[in-house]
Coordinates of C-alpha atoms (C1' of nucleotides) in Angstrom, one line a residue:
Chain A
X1 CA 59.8 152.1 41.0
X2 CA 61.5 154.5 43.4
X3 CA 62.3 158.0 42.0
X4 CA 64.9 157.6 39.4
X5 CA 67.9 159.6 40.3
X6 CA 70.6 157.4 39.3
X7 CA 73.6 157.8 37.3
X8 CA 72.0 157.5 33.8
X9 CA 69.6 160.7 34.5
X10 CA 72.6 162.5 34.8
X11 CA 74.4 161.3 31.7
X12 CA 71.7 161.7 29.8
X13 CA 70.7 165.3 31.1
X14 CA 74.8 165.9 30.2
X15 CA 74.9 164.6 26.9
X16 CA 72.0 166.9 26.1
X17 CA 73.3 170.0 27.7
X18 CA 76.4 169.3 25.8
X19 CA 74.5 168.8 22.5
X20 CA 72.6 172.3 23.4
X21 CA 76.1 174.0 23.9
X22 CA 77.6 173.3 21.4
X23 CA 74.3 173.7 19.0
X24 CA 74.1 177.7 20.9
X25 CA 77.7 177.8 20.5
X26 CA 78.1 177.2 16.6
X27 CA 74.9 178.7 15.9
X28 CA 75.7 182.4 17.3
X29 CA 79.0 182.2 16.2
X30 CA 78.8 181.0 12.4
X31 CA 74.3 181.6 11.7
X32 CA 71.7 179.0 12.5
X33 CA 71.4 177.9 8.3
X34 CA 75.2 177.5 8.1
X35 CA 75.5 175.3 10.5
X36 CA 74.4 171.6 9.6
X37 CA 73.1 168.9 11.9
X38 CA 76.2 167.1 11.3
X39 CA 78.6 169.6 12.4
X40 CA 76.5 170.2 15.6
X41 CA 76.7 166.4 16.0
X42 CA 80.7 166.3 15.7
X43 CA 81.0 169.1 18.0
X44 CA 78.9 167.4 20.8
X45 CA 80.8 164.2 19.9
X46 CA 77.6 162.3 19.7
X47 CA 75.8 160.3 16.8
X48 CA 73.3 162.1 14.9
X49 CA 71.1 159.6 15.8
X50 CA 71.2 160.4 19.5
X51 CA 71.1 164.1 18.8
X52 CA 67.3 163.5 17.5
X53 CA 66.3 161.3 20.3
X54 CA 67.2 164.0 22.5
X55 CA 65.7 166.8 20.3
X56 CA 62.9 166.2 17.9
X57 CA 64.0 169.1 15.2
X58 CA 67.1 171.0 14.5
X59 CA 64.7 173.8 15.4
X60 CA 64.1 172.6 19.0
X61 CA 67.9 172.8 19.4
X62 CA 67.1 176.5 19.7
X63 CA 64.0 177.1 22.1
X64 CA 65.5 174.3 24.6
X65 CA 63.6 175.5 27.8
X66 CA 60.3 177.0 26.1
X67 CA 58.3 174.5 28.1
X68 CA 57.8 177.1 30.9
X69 CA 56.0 179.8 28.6
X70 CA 53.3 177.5 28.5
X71 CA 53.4 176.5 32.2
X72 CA 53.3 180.0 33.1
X73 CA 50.4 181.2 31.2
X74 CA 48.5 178.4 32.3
X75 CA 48.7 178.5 35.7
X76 CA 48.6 182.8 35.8
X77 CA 45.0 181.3 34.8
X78 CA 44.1 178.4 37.1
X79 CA 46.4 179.7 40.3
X80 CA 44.9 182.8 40.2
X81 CA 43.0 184.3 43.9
X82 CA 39.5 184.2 43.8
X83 CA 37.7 186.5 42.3
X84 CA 41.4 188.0 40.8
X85 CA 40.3 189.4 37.6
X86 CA 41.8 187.6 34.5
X87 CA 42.8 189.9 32.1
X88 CA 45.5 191.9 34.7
X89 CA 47.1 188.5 35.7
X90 CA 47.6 187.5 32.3
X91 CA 48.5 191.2 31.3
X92 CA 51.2 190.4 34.2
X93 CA 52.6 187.7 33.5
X94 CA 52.7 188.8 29.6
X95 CA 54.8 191.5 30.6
X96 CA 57.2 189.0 32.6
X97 CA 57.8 187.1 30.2
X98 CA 58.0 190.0 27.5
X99 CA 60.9 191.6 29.8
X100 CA 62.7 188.2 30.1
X101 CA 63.0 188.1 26.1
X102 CA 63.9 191.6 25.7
X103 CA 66.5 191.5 27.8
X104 CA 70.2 192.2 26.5
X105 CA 71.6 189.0 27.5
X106 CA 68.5 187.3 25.4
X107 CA 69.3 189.8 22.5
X108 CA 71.5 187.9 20.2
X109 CA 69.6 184.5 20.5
X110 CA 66.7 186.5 19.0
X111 CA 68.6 188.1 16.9
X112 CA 69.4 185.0 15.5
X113 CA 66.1 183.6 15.4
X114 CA 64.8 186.7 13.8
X115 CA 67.6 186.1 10.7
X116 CA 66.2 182.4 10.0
X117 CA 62.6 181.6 8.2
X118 CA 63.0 178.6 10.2
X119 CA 63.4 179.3 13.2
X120 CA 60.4 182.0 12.8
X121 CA 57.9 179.5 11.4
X122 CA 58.9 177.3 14.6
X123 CA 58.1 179.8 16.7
X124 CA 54.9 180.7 15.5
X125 CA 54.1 177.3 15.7
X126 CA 54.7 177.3 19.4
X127 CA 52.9 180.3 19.6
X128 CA 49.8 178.8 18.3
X129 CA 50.3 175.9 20.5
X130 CA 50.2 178.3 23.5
X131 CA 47.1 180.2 22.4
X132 CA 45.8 176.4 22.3
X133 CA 46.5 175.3 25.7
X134 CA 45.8 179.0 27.1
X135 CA 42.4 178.8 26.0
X136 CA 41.6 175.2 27.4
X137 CA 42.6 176.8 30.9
X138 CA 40.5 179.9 30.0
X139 CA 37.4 178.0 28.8
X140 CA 37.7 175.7 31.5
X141 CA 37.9 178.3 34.3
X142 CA 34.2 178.2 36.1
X143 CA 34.2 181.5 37.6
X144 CA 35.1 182.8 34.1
X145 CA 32.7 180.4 31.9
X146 CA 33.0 182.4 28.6
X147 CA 31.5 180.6 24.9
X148 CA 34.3 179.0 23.9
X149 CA 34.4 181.2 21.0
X150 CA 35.8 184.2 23.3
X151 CA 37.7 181.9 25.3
X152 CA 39.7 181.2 22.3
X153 CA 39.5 184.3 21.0
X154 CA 41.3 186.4 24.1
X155 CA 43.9 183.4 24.1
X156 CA 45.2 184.8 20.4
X157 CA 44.8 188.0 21.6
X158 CA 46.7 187.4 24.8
X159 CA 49.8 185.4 22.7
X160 CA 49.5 188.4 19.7
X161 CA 50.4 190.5 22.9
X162 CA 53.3 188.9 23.7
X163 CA 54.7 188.5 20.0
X164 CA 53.7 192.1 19.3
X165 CA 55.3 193.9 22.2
X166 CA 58.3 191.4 21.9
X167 CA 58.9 193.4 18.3
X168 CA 57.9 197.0 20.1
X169 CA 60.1 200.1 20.0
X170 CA 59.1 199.8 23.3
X171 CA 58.2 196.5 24.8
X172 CA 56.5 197.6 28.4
X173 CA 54.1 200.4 26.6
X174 CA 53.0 197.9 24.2
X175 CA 52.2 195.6 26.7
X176 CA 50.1 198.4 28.2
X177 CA 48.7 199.8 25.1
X178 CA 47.4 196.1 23.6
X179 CA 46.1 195.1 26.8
X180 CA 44.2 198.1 27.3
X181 CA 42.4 196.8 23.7
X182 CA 42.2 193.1 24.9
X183 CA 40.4 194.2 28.3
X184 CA 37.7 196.2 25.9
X185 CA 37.4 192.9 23.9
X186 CA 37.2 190.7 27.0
X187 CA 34.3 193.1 28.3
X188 CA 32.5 193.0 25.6
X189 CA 32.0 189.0 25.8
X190 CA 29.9 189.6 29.1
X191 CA 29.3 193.3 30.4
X192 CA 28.5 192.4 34.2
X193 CA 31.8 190.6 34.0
X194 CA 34.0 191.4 37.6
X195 CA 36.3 193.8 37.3
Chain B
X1 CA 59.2 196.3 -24.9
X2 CA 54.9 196.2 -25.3
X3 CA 52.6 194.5 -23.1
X4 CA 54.1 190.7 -23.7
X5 CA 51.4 188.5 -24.7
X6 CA 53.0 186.1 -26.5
X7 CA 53.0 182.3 -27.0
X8 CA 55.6 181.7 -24.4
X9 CA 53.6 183.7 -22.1
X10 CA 50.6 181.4 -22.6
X11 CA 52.9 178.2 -22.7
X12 CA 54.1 178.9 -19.3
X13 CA 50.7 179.8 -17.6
X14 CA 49.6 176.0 -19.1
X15 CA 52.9 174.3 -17.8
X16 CA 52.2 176.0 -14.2
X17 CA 48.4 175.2 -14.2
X18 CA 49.7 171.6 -15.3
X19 CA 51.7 171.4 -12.8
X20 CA 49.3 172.6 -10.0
X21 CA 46.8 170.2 -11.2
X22 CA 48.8 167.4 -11.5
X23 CA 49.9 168.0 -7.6
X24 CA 46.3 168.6 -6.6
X25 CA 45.1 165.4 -8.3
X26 CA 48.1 163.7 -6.8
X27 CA 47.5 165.1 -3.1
X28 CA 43.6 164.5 -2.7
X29 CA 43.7 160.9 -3.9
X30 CA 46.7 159.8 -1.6
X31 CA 47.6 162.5 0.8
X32 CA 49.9 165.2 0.6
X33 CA 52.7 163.6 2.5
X34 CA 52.3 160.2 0.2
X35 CA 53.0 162.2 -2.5
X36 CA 56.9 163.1 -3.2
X37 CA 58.2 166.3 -5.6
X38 CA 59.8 163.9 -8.1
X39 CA 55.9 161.8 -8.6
X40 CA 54.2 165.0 -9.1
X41 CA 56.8 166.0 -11.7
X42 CA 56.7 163.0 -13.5
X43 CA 52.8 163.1 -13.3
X44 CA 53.1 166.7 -15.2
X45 CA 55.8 165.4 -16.8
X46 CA 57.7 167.8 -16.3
X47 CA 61.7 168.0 -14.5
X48 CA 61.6 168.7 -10.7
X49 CA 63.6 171.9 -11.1
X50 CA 61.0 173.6 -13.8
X51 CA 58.3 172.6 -10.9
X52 CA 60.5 174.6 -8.4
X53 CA 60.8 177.2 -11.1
X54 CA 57.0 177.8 -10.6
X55 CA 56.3 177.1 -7.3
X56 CA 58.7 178.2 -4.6
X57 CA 58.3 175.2 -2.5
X58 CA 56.0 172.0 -1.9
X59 CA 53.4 173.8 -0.1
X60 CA 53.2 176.6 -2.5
X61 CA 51.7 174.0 -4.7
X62 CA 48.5 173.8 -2.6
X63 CA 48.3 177.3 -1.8
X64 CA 48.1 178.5 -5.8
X65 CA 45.9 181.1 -6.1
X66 CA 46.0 182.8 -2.2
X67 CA 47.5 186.6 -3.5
X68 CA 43.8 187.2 -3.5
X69 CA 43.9 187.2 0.4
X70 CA 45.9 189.8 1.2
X71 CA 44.6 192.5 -1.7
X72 CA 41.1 191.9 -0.6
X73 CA 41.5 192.6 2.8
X74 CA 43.9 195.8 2.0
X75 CA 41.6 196.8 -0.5
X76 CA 39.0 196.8 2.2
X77 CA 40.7 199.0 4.4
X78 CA 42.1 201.3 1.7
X79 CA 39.0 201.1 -0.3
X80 CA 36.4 202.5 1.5
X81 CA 33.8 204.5 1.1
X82 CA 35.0 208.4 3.1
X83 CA 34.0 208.5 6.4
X84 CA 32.9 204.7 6.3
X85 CA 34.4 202.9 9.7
X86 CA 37.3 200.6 9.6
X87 CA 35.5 197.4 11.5
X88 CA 32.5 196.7 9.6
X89 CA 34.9 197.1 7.1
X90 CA 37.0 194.6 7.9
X91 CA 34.1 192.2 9.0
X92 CA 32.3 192.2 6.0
X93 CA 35.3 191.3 3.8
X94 CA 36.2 188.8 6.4
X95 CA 32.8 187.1 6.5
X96 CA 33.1 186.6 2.8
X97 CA 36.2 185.1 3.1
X98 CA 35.3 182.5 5.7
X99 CA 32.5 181.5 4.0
X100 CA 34.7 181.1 0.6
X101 CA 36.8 178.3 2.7
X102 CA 34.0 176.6 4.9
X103 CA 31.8 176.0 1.3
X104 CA 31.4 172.3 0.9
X105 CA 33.0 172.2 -2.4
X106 CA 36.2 173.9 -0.2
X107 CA 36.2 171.1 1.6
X108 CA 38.0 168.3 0.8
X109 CA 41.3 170.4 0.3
X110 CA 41.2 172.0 3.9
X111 CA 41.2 169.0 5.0
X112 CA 43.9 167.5 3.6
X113 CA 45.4 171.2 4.9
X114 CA 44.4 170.6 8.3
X115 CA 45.9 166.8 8.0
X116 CA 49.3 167.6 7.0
X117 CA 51.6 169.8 9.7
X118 CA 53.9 170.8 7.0
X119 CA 50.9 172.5 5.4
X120 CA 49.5 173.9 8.7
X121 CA 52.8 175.7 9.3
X122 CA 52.6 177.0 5.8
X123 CA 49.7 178.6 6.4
X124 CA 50.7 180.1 9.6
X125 CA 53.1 181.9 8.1
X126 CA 51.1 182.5 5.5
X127 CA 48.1 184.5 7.9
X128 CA 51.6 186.6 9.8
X129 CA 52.1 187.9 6.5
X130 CA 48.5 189.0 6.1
X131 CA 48.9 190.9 9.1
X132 CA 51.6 192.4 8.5
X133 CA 50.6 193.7 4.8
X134 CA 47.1 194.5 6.5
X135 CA 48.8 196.6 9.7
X136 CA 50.5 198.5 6.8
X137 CA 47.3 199.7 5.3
X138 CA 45.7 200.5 8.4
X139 CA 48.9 202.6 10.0
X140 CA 48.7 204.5 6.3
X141 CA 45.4 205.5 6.4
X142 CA 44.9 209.6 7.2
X143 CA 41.6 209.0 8.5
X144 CA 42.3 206.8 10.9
X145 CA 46.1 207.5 11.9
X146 CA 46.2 204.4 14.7
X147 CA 49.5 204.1 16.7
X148 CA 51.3 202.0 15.3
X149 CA 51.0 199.6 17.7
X150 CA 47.4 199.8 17.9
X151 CA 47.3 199.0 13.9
X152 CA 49.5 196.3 14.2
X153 CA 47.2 194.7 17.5
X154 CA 44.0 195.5 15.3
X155 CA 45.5 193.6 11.9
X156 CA 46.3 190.8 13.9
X157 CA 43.1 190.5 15.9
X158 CA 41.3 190.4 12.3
X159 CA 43.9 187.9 11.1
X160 CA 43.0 185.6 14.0
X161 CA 39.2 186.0 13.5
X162 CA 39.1 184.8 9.9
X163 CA 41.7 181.8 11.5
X164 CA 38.6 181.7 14.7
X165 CA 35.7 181.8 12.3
X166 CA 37.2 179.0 9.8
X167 CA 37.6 176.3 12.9
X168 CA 34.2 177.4 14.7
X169 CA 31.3 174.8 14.7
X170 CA 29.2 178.1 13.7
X171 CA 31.5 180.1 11.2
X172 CA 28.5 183.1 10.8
X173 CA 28.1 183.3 14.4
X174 CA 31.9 183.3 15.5
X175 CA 32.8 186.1 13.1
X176 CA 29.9 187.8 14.4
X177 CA 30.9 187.0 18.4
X178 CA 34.5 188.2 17.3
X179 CA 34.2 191.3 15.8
X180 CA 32.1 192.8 19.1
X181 CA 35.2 191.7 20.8
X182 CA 37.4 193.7 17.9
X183 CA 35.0 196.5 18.0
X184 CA 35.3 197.1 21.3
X185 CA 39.6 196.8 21.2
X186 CA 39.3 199.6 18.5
X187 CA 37.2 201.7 20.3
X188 CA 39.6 201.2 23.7
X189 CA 42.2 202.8 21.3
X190 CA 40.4 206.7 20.7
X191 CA 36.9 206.6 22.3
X192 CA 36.0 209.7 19.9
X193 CA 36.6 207.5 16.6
X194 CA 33.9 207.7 14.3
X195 CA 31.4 204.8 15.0
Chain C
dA1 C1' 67.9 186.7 -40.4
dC2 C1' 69.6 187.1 -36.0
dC3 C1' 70.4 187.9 -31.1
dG4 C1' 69.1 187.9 -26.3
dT5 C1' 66.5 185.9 -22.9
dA6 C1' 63.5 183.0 -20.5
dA7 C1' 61.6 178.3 -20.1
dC8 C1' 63.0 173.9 -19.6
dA9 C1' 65.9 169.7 -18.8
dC10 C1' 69.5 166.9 -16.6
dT11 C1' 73.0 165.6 -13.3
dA12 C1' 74.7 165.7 -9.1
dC13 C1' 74.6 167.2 -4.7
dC14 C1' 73.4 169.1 0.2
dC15 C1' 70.5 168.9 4.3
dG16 C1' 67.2 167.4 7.7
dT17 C1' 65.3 163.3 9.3
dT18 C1' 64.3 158.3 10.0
dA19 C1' 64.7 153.1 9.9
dG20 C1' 67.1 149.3 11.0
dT21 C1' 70.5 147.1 13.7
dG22 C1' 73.4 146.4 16.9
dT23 C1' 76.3 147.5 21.4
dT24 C1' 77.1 149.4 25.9
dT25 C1' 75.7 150.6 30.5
dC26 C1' 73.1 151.0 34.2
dG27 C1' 69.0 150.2 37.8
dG28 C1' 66.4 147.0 40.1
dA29 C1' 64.6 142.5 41.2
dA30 C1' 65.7 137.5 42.3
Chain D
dT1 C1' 75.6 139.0 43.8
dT2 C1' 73.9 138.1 39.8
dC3 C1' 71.4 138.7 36.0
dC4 C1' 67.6 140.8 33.1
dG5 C1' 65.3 144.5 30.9
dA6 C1' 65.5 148.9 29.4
dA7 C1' 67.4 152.9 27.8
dA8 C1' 71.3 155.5 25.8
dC9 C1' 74.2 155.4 22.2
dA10 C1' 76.4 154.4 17.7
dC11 C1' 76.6 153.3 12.8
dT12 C1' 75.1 152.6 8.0
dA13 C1' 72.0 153.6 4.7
dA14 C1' 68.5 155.7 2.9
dC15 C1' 64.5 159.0 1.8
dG16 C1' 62.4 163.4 0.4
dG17 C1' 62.7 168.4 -0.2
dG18 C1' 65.4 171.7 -2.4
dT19 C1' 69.4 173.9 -5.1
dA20 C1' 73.6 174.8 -8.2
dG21 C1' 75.6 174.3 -12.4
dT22 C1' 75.3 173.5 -17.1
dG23 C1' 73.4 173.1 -21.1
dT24 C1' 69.5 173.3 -24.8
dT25 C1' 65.5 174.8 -27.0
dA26 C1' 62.1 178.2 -28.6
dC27 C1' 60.3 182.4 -28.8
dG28 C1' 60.0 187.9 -29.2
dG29 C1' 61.9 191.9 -30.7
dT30 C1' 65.1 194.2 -33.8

DNA sequence: ACCGTAACACTACCCGTTAGTGTTTCGGAA
DNA sequence: TTCCGAAACACTAACGGGTAGTGTTACGGT
């Protein structure tokens, strides 16, 4: 029951890379709804079958590596200093993230996702999910100990951030502008709060 | 070319509520994913493409009568008394809302919402839309003139409470909690805004 | 009395997704 | 070294949501 770094890992990390290429590939090049699971399947010269044990949804195809957003959020949370003040760290790492998807390499992957009902419904999915798991790490934080209520309230408000400025003329003064609002809201919940 | 009130007009308004009942009937007694297009069809007795000439999709079946939702919060916002302030506003039409879906004889169909995923996203997308339609309204008004950021932030902030306020073990008390936090994010926008 | 149109039906199909059933291939224990 | 279990992979067949295309009725307005 050593660490399992054998050969197998690897195929199986390169089959689905190569099933993730070639779903980017034909997606960008042709549209996400004119491209069929069958067709990505032939290109990655695997079974249909095996594309969905590797992926659980022609969706997921898309946001491949979208476990991080949650990681991050999460732990700009629980790894914070003591007595670091929550609402800048998320307001940070918000804005990291926000920069990362506005970037112009990003651009035509959200381009594309912004073209299919979808892929949008997907991703507000996820988004909900995130709010979900951000407000377990909020409510759970003892030097924070909001009702749950507010805990789960600043989580939406934190993840409406990110979507929002994501869709901003300009991304960075949105992050600014909302979080400004969402440190107001936070107050409220407990006015001796730390600054 | 007068107002059309004809037989057909009345004929098709019974096929459609046929339909809808039949699919509601259908979905509380076995579950909306136990239930396929083709049964509820047949149940109305009807053909599976006049039920998808009604109804845009599956889900849309459940969700008949939800226009309301969006003109009553818009009309809250754009039908206000002069000089009346946007967040009570807002809360009040809210409040009503949430106590519309947490009444007992609500019940059983947000369950069966809240036990299907398919329906879940459906609703998602659903709320997004509010907010969108809702940001509108508030961005238009003169007497409030937001950025348009700040209208989009506050739409979606209400959006979420009504979502909050629905799931809360105390849905009075969470709308309540919420708004103070919304209050606050409006005032953080123009601190001379009319209380 | 007639024409245009909208509701409705039917067939056949596409697409995402899954179940069921093997077959290969590798890691680790005997 | 050998063999076993497990996991990756493949293939067929199907299911359920949804749509296109093609009529056919039935009604409202002229």
């Amino acid at each position: 029951m050593t660490v399992p770094t054998g050969r197998r890992e690897r195929k199986k990390a390169a089959t689905r890379q190569k099933i993730a290429d070639a779903a980017l590939g034909l997606f960008l090049e042709r549209g996400y709804d004119a491209v069929g699971i069958r067709e990505v399947a032939a290109e990655a010269d695997v079974a249909v079958t095996t594309l969905f044990s590797h992926f659980a949804s022609k969706e997921a195809l898309v946001f491949e590596q979208d476990e991080d957003f949650e990681q991050r959020l999460t732990c700009a949370v629980t790894g914070r200093a003591p007595n670091e003040p929550l609402i800048p760290a998320l307001r940070g790492e918000v804005q990291a993230l926000v920069r990362h998807c506005t970037a112009d390499s990003a651009a035509p992957v959200w381009r594309m996702i912004e073209a299919s009902p979808a892929l949008r419904k997907y991703e507000e999915s996820m988004r909900l999910r995130h709010a979900e798991t951000l407000a377990a790490a909020i409510t759970a934080d003892p030097a924070l100990s909001p009702t749950p209520t507010a805990g789960r309230t600043i989580a939406r408000f934190v993840i409406d951030a990110y979507s929002l400025a994501r869709e901003a003329a300009d991304p960075d003064a949105a992050v600014d502008e909302i979080f400004q609002m969402i440190e107001a809201a936070w107050q409220a919940t407990g006015p001796s709060r730390p600054a």
